[in-house]
mmCIF file of C-alpha atoms in Angstrom:
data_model
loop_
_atom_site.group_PDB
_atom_site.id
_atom_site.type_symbol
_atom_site.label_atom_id
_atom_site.label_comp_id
_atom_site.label_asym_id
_atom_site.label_seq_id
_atom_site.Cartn_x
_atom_site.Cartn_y
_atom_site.Cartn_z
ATOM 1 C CA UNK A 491 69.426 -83.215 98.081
ATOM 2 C CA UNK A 492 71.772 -81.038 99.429
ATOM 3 C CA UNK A 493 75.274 -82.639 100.225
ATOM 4 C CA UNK A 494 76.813 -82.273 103.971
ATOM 5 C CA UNK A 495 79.183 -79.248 102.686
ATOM 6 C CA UNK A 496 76.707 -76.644 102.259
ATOM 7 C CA UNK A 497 72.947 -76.372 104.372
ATOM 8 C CA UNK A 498 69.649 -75.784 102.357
ATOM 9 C CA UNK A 499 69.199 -72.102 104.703
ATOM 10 C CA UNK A 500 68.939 -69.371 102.685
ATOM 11 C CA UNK A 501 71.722 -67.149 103.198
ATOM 12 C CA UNK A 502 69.976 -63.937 102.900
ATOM 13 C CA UNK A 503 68.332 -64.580 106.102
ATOM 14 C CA UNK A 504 71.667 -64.173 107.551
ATOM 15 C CA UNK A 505 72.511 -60.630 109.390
ATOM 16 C CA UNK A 506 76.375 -59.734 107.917
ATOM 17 C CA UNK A 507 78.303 -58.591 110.563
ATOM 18 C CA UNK A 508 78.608 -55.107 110.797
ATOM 19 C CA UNK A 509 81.483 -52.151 110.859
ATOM 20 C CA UNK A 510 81.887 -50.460 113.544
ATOM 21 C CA UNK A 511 79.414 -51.473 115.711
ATOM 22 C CA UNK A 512 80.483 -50.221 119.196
ATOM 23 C CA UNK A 513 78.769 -46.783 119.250
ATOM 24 C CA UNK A 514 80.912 -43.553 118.947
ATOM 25 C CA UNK A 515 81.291 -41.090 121.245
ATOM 26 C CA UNK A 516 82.341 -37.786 121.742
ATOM 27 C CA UNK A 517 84.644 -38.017 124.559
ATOM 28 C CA UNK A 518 88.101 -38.416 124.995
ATOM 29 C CA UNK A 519 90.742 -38.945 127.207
ATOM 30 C CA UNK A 520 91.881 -36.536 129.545
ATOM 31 C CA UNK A 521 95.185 -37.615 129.656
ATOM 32 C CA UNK A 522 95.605 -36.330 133.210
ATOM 33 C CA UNK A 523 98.829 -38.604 133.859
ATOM 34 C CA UNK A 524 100.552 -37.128 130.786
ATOM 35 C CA UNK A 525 103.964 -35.829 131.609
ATOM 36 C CA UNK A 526 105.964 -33.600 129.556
ATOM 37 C CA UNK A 527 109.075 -34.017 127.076
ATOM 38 C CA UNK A 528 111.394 -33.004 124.588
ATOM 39 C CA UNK A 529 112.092 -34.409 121.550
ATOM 40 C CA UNK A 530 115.810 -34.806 120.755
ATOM 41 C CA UNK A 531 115.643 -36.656 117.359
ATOM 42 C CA UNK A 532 113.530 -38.797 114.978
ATOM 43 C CA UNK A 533 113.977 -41.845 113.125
ATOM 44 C CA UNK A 534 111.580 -43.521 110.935
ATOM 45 C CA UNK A 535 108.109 -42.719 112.842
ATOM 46 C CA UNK A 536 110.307 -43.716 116.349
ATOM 47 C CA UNK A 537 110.839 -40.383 118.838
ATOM 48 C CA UNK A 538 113.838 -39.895 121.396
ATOM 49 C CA UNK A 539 112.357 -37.546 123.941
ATOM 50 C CA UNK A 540 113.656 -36.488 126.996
ATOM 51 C CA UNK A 541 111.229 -36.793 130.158
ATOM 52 C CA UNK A 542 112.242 -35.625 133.877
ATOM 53 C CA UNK A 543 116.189 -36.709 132.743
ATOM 54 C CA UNK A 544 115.503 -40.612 131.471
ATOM 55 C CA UNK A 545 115.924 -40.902 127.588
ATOM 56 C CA UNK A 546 112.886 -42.804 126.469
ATOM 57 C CA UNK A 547 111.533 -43.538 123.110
ATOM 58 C CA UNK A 548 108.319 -43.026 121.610
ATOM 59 C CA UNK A 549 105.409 -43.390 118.869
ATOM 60 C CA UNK A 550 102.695 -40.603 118.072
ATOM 61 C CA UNK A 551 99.266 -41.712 119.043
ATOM 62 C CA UNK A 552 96.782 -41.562 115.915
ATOM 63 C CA UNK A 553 94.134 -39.300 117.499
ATOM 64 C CA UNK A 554 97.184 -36.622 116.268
ATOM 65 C CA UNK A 555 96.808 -37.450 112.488
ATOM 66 C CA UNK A 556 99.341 -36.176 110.161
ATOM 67 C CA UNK A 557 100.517 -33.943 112.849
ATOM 68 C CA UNK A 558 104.441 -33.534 112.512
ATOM 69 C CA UNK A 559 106.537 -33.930 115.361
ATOM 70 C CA UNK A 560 110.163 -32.696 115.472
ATOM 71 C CA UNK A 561 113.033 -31.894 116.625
ATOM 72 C CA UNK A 562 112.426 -29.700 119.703
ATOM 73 C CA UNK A 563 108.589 -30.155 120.141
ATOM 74 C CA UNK A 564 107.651 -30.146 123.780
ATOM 75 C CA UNK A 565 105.353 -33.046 124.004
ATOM 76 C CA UNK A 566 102.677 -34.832 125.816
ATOM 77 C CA UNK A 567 103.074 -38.488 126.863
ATOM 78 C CA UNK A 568 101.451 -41.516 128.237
ATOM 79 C CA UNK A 569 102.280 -44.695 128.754
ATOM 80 C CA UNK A 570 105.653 -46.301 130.189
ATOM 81 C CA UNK A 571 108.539 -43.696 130.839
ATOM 82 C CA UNK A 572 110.687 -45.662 132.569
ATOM 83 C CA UNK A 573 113.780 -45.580 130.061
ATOM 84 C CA UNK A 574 113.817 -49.097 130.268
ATOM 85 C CA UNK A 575 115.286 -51.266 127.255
ATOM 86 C CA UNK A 576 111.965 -52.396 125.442
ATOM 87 C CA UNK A 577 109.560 -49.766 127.057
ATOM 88 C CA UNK A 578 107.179 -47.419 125.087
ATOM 89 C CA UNK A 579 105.027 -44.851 125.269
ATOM 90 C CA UNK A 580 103.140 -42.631 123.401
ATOM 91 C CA UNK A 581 102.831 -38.749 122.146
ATOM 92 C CA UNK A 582 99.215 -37.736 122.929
ATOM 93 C CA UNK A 583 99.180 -33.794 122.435
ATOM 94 C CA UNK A 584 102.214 -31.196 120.553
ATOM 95 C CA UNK A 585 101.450 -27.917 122.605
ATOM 96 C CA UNK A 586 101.511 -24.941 120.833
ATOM 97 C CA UNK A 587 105.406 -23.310 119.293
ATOM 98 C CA UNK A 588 107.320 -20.472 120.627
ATOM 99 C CA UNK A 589 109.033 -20.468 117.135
ATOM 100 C CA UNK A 590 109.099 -23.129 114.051
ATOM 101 C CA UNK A 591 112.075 -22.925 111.410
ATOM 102 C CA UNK A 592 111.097 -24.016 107.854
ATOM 103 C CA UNK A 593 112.900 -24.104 104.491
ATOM 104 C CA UNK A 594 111.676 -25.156 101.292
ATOM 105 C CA UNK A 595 113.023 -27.392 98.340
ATOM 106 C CA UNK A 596 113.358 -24.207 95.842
ATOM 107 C CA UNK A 597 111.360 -21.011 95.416
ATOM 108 C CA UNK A 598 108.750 -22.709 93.706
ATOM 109 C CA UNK A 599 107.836 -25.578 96.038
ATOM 110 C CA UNK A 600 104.813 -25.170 97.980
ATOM 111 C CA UNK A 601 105.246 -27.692 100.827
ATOM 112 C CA UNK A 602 106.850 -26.273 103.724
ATOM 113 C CA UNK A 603 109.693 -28.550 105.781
ATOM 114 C CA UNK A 604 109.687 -27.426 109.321
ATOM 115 C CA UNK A 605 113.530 -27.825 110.416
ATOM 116 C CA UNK A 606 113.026 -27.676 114.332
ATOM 117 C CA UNK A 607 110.468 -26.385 116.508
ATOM 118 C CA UNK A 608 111.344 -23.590 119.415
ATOM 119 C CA UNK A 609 114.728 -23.121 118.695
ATOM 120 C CA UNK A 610 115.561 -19.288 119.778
ATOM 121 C CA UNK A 611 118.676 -18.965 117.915
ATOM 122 C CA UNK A 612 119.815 -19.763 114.672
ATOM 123 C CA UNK A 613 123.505 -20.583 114.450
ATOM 124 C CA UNK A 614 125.020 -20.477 110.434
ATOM 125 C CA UNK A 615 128.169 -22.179 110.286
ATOM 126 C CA UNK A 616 130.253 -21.224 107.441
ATOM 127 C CA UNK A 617 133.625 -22.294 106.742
ATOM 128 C CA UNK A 618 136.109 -19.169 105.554
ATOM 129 C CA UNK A 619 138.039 -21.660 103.179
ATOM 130 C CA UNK A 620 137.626 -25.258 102.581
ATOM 131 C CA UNK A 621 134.716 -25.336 101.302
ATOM 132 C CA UNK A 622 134.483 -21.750 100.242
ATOM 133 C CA UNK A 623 131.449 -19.718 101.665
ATOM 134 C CA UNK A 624 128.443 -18.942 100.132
ATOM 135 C CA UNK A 625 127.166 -16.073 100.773
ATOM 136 C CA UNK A 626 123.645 -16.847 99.433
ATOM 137 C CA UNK A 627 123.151 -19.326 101.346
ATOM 138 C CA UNK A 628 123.708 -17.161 104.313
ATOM 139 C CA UNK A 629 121.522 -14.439 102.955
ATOM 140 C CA UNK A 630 118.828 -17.028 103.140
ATOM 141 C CA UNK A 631 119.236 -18.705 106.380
ATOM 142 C CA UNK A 632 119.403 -14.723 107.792
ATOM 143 C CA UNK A 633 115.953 -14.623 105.564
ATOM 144 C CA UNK A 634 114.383 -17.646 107.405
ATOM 145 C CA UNK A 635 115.841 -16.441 110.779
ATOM 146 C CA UNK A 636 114.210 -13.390 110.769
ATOM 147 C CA UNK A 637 111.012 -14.950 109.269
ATOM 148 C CA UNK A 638 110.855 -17.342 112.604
ATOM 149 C CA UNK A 639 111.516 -14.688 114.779
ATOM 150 C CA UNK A 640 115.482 -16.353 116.082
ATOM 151 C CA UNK A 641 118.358 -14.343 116.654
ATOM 152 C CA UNK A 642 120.733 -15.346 113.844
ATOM 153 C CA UNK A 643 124.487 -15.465 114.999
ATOM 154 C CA UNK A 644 127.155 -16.030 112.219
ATOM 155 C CA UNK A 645 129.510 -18.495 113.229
ATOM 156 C CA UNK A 646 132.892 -18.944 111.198
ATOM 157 C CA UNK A 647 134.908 -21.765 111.343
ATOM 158 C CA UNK A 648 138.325 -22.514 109.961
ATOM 159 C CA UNK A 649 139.900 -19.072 110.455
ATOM 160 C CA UNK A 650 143.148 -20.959 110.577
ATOM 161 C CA UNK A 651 142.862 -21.164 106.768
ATOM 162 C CA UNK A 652 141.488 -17.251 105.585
ATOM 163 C CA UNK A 653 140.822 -14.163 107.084
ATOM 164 C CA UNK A 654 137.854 -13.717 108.475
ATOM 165 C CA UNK A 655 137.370 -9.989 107.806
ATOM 166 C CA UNK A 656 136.686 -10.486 104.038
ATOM 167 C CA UNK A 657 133.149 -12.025 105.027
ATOM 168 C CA UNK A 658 132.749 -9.817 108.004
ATOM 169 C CA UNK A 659 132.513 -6.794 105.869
ATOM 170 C CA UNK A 660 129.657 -7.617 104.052
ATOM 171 C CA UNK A 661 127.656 -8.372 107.116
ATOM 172 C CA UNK A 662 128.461 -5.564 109.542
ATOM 173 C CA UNK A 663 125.239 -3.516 107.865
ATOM 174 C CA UNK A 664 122.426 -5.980 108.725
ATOM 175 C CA UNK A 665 123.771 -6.079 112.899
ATOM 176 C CA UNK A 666 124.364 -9.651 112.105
ATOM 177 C CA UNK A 667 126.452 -10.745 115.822
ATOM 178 C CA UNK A 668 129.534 -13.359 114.876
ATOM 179 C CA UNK A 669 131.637 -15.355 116.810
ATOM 180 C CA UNK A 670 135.315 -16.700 114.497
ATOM 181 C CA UNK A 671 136.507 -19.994 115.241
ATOM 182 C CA UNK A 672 139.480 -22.063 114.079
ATOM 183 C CA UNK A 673 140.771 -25.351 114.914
ATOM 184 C CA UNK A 674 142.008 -26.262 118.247
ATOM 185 C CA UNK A 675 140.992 -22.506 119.596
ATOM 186 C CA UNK A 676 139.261 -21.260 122.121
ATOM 187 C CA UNK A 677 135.422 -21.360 122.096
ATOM 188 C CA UNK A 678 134.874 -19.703 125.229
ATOM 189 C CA UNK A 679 132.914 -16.866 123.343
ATOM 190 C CA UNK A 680 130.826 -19.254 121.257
ATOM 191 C CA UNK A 681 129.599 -21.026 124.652
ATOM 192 C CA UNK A 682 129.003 -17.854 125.555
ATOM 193 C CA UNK A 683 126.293 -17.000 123.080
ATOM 194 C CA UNK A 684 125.130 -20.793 123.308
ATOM 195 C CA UNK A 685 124.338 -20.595 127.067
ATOM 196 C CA UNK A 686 120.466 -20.004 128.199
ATOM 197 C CA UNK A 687 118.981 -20.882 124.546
ATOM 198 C CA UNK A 688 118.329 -23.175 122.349
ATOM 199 C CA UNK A 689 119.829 -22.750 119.119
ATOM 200 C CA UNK A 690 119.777 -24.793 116.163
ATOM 201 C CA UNK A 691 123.379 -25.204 113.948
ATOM 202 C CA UNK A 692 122.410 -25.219 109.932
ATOM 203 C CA UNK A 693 125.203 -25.014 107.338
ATOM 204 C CA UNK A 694 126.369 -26.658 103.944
ATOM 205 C CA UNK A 695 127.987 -30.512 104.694
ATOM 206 C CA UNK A 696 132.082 -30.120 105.563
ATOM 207 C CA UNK A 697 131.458 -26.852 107.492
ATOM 208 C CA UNK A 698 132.557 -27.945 110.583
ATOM 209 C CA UNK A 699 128.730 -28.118 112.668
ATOM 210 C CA UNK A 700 129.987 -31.641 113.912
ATOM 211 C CA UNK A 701 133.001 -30.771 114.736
ATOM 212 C CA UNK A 702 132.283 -27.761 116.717
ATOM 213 C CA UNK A 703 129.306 -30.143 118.385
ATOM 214 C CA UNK A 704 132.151 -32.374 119.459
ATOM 215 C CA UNK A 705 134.199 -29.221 121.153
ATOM 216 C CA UNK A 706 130.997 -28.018 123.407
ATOM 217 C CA UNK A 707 129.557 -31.505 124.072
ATOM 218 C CA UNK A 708 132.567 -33.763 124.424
ATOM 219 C CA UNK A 709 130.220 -37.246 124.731
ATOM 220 C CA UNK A 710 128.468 -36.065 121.747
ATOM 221 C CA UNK A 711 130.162 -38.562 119.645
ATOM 222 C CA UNK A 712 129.142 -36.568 116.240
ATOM 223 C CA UNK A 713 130.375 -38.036 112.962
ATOM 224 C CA UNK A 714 132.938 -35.802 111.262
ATOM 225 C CA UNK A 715 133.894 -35.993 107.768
ATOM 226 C CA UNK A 716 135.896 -34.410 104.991
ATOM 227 C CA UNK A 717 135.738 -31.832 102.078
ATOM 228 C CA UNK A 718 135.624 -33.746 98.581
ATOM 229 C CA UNK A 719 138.967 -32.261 97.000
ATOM 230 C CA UNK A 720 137.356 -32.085 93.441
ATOM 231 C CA UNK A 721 134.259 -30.802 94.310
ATOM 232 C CA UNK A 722 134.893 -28.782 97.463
ATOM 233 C CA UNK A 723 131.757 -29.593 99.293
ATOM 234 C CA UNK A 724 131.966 -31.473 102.029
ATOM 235 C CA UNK A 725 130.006 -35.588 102.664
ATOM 236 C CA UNK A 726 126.845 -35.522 104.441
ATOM 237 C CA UNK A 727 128.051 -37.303 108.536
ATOM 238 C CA UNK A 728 124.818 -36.047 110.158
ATOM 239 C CA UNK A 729 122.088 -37.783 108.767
ATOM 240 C CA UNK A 730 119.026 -36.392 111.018
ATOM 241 C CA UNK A 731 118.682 -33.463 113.395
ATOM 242 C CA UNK A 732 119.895 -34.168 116.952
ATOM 243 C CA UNK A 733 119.121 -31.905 120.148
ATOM 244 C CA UNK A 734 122.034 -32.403 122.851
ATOM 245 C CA UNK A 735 122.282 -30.339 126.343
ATOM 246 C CA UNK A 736 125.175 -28.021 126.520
ATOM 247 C CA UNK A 737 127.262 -28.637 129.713
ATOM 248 C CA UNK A 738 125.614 -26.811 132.647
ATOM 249 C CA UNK A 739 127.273 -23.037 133.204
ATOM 250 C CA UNK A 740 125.987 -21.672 136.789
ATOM 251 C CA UNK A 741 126.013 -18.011 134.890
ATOM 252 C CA UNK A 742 123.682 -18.623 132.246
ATOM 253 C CA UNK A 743 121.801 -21.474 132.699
ATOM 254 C CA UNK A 744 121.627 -25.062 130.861
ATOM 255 C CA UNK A 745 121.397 -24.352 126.977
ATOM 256 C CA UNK A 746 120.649 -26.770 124.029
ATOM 257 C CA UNK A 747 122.209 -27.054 120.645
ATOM 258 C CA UNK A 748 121.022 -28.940 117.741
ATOM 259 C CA UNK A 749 122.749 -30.418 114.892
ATOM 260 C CA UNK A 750 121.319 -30.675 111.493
ATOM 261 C CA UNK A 751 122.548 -32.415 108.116
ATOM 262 C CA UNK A 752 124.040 -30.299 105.786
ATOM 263 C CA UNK A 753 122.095 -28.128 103.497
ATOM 264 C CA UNK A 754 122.953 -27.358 99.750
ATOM 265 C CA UNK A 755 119.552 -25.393 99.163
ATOM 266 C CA UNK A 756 117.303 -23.275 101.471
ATOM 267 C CA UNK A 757 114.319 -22.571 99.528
ATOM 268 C CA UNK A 758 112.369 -19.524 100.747
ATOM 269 C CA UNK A 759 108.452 -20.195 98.979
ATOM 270 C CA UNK A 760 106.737 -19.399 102.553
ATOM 271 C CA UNK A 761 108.273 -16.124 103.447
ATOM 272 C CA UNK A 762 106.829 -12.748 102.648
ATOM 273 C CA UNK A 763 108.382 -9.511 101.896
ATOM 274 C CA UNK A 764 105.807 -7.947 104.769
ATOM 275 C CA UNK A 765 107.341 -10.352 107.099
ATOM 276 C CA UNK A 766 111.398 -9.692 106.316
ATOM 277 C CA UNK A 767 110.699 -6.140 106.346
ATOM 278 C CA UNK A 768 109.630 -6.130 110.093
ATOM 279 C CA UNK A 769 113.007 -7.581 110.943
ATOM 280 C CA UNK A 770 114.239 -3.787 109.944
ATOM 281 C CA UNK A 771 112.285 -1.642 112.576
ATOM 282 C CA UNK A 772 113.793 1.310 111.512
ATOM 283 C CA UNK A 773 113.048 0.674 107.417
ATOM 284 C CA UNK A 774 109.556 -0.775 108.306
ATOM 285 C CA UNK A 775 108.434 2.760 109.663
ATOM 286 C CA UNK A 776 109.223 4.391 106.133
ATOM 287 C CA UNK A 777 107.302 1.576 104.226
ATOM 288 C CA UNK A 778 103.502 2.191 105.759
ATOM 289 C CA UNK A 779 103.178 4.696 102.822
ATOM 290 C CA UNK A 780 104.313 2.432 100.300
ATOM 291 C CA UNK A 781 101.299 1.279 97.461
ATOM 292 C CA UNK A 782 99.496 -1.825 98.017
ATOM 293 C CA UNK A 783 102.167 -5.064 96.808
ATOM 294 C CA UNK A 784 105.018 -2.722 97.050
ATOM 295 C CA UNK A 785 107.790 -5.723 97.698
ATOM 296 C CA UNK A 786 110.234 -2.660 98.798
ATOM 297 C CA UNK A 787 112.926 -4.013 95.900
ATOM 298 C CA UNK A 788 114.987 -2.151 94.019
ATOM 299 C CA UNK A 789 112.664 -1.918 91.089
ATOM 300 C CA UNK A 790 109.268 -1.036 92.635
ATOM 301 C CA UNK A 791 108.120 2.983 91.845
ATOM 302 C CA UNK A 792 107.052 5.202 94.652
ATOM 303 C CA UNK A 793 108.314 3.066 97.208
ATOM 304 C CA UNK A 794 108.886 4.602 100.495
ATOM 305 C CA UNK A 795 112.618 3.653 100.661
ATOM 306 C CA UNK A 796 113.589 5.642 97.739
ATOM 307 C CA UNK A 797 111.882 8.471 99.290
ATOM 308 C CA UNK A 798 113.541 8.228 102.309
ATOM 309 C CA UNK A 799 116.932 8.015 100.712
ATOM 310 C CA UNK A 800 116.307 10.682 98.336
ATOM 311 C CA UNK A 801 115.357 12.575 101.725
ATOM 312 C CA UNK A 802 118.611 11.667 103.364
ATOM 313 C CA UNK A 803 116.601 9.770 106.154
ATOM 314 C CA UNK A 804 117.452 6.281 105.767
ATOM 315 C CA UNK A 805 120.660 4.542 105.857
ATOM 316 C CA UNK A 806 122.111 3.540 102.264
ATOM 317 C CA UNK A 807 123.935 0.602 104.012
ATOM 318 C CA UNK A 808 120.788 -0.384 105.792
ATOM 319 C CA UNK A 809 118.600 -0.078 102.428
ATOM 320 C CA UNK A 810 120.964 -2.534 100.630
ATOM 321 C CA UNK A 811 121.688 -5.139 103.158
ATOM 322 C CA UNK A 812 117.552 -4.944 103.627
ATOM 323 C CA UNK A 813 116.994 -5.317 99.348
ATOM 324 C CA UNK A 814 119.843 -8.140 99.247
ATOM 325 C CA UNK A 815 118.359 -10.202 101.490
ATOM 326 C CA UNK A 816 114.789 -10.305 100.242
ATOM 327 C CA UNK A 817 116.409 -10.713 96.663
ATOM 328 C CA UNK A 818 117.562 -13.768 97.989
ATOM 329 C CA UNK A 819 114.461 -15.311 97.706
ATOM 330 C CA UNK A 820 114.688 -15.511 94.333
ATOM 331 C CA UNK A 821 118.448 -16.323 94.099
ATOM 332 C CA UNK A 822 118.464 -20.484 93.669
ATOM 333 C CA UNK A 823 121.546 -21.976 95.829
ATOM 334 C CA UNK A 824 123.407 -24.955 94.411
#
């Protein structure tokens, strides 16, 4: 006799409910309302974007996967724009990008860490004393440059402290433009070569990139800090990449800069010797005879280069600037 818990129905004659059960389909939304955006920074999965003027925030919609947005991604969005405390709305579709900055962990790492997205300038801050330069470091971030396709500018801070010509020299070669900077001078010539772009500020921590951010953007309100005295490099302020607009110049146009953490490694694993070489039209032109895998470094035989300094056609300077860089791929930075 069954007791008034449990019914004497077999339970097998019971359907289970079912997983998805509404029936797919293969359309999607249109997303005709979708208006367009920039994305100035990301925290934890949450987007600040920029749309028609009103900061608003954001989440990426799922139907985008494991998609990556960053840091300069023009975006796609639904949903409330408004700017309102509380409101919103989501990223629906990353369009295609004009150019995509990446770095690596070391040589050896294969996963690729996209910086920004359609930056058109990269901007290395060095400092000439306090904490020293590196000049590997610059090396590479001149490698990734030309990799993305940006226009690298060297900037130098602290001039104030060192002369600036003792890093110059070694630079002139590659056509490398620099603006010097020191504290409390005049950066009329680095707004100058800010205005109309968007460029993207990358340099070791206690460089001055926060600093100088302050100087263009006065509400910027970046976090400065200060160069360890026993270890000469400098405490991490910026913690994430941050895109700020540049105050209007009627000449030029508006222009964006972005601020980035500071860097102690720039790992170079995705760039390819093909690739750097094209960044030296007139080298490139002496390579297409070169055998199959020539890397154009100093040790490969019968590689056009050598010819063409042998023949007095190529520019010594030119040939070692090109050969320093791309053997900065395999120089670690620590």
């Amino acid at each position: 006799m069954p007791s008034g818990r449990y019914s004497d129905q077999d339970v097998e004659h019971y359907e289970r409910p079912r997983r998805r059960t509404r029936p797919r389909t293969k359309e999607r939304p249109s997303y005709d309302d979708a208006v367009t955006g920039v994305v100035v920074t990301v925290d934890r999965g949450r987007y600040t974007l920029l749309v028609e003027g009103r900061t608003v925030m954001a989440m990426k919609a799922r139907p985008l996967g494991r998609k990556g947005v960053v840091v300069g991604d023009r975006v796609r969005v639904v949903g409330d724009v408004s700017g309102a405390d509380g409101s919103l709305c989501r990223i629906v579709e990353v369009p295609e990008r004009r150019t995509v900055l990446r770095r690596t962990a070391d040589d050896d790492d294969p996963v690729e860490r996209i910086i920004v997205a359609n930056a058109e300038q990269l901007v290395i801050v060095t400092a000439l004393a306090d904490p020293d330069p590196q000049p590997r470091l610059i090396d590479r971030a001149l490698v990734a440059a030309f990799d993305a396709g940006m226009q690298p500018l060297l900037c130098l801070t602290k001039a104030d402290l060192a002369d600036p010509e003792t890093l110059l020299s070694t630079y002139r070669s590659l056509g490398v433009p620099w603006v010097v900077t020191r504290r409390g001078g005049d950066l009329a010539e680095v707004r100058e070569r800010l205005q109309g772009r968007t460029s993207v500020l990358v340099g070791s921590s206690g460089v001055g990139k926060s600093t100088l951010v302050n100087a263009l953007v006065p509400d910027a309100r970046r976090e400065v800090g200060v160069v360890n005295a026993v270890t000469g490099r400098g405490r991490h302020t910026s913690t994430s990449a941050y895109m700020l607009a540049l105050p209007d110049s009627a000449d030029a146009g508006p222009g964006w800069i972005i601020d980035t953490p500071g860097i102690r490694s720039f790992g170079l694993a995705h760039v390819q010797p093909e690739h750097l070489i094209e960044a030296f039209p007139d080298l490139d032109e002496m390579t297409e005879d070169c055998p199959r895998g020539c890397t154009h470094g100093d040790d490969e035989p019968e590689c056009g280069l050598d010819e063409a300094l042998a023949a007095g056609e190529a520019d010594a300077d030119r040939v070692a600037s090109f050969r320093r860089l791309l053997a900065a791929r395999s120089e670690p930075v620590y």
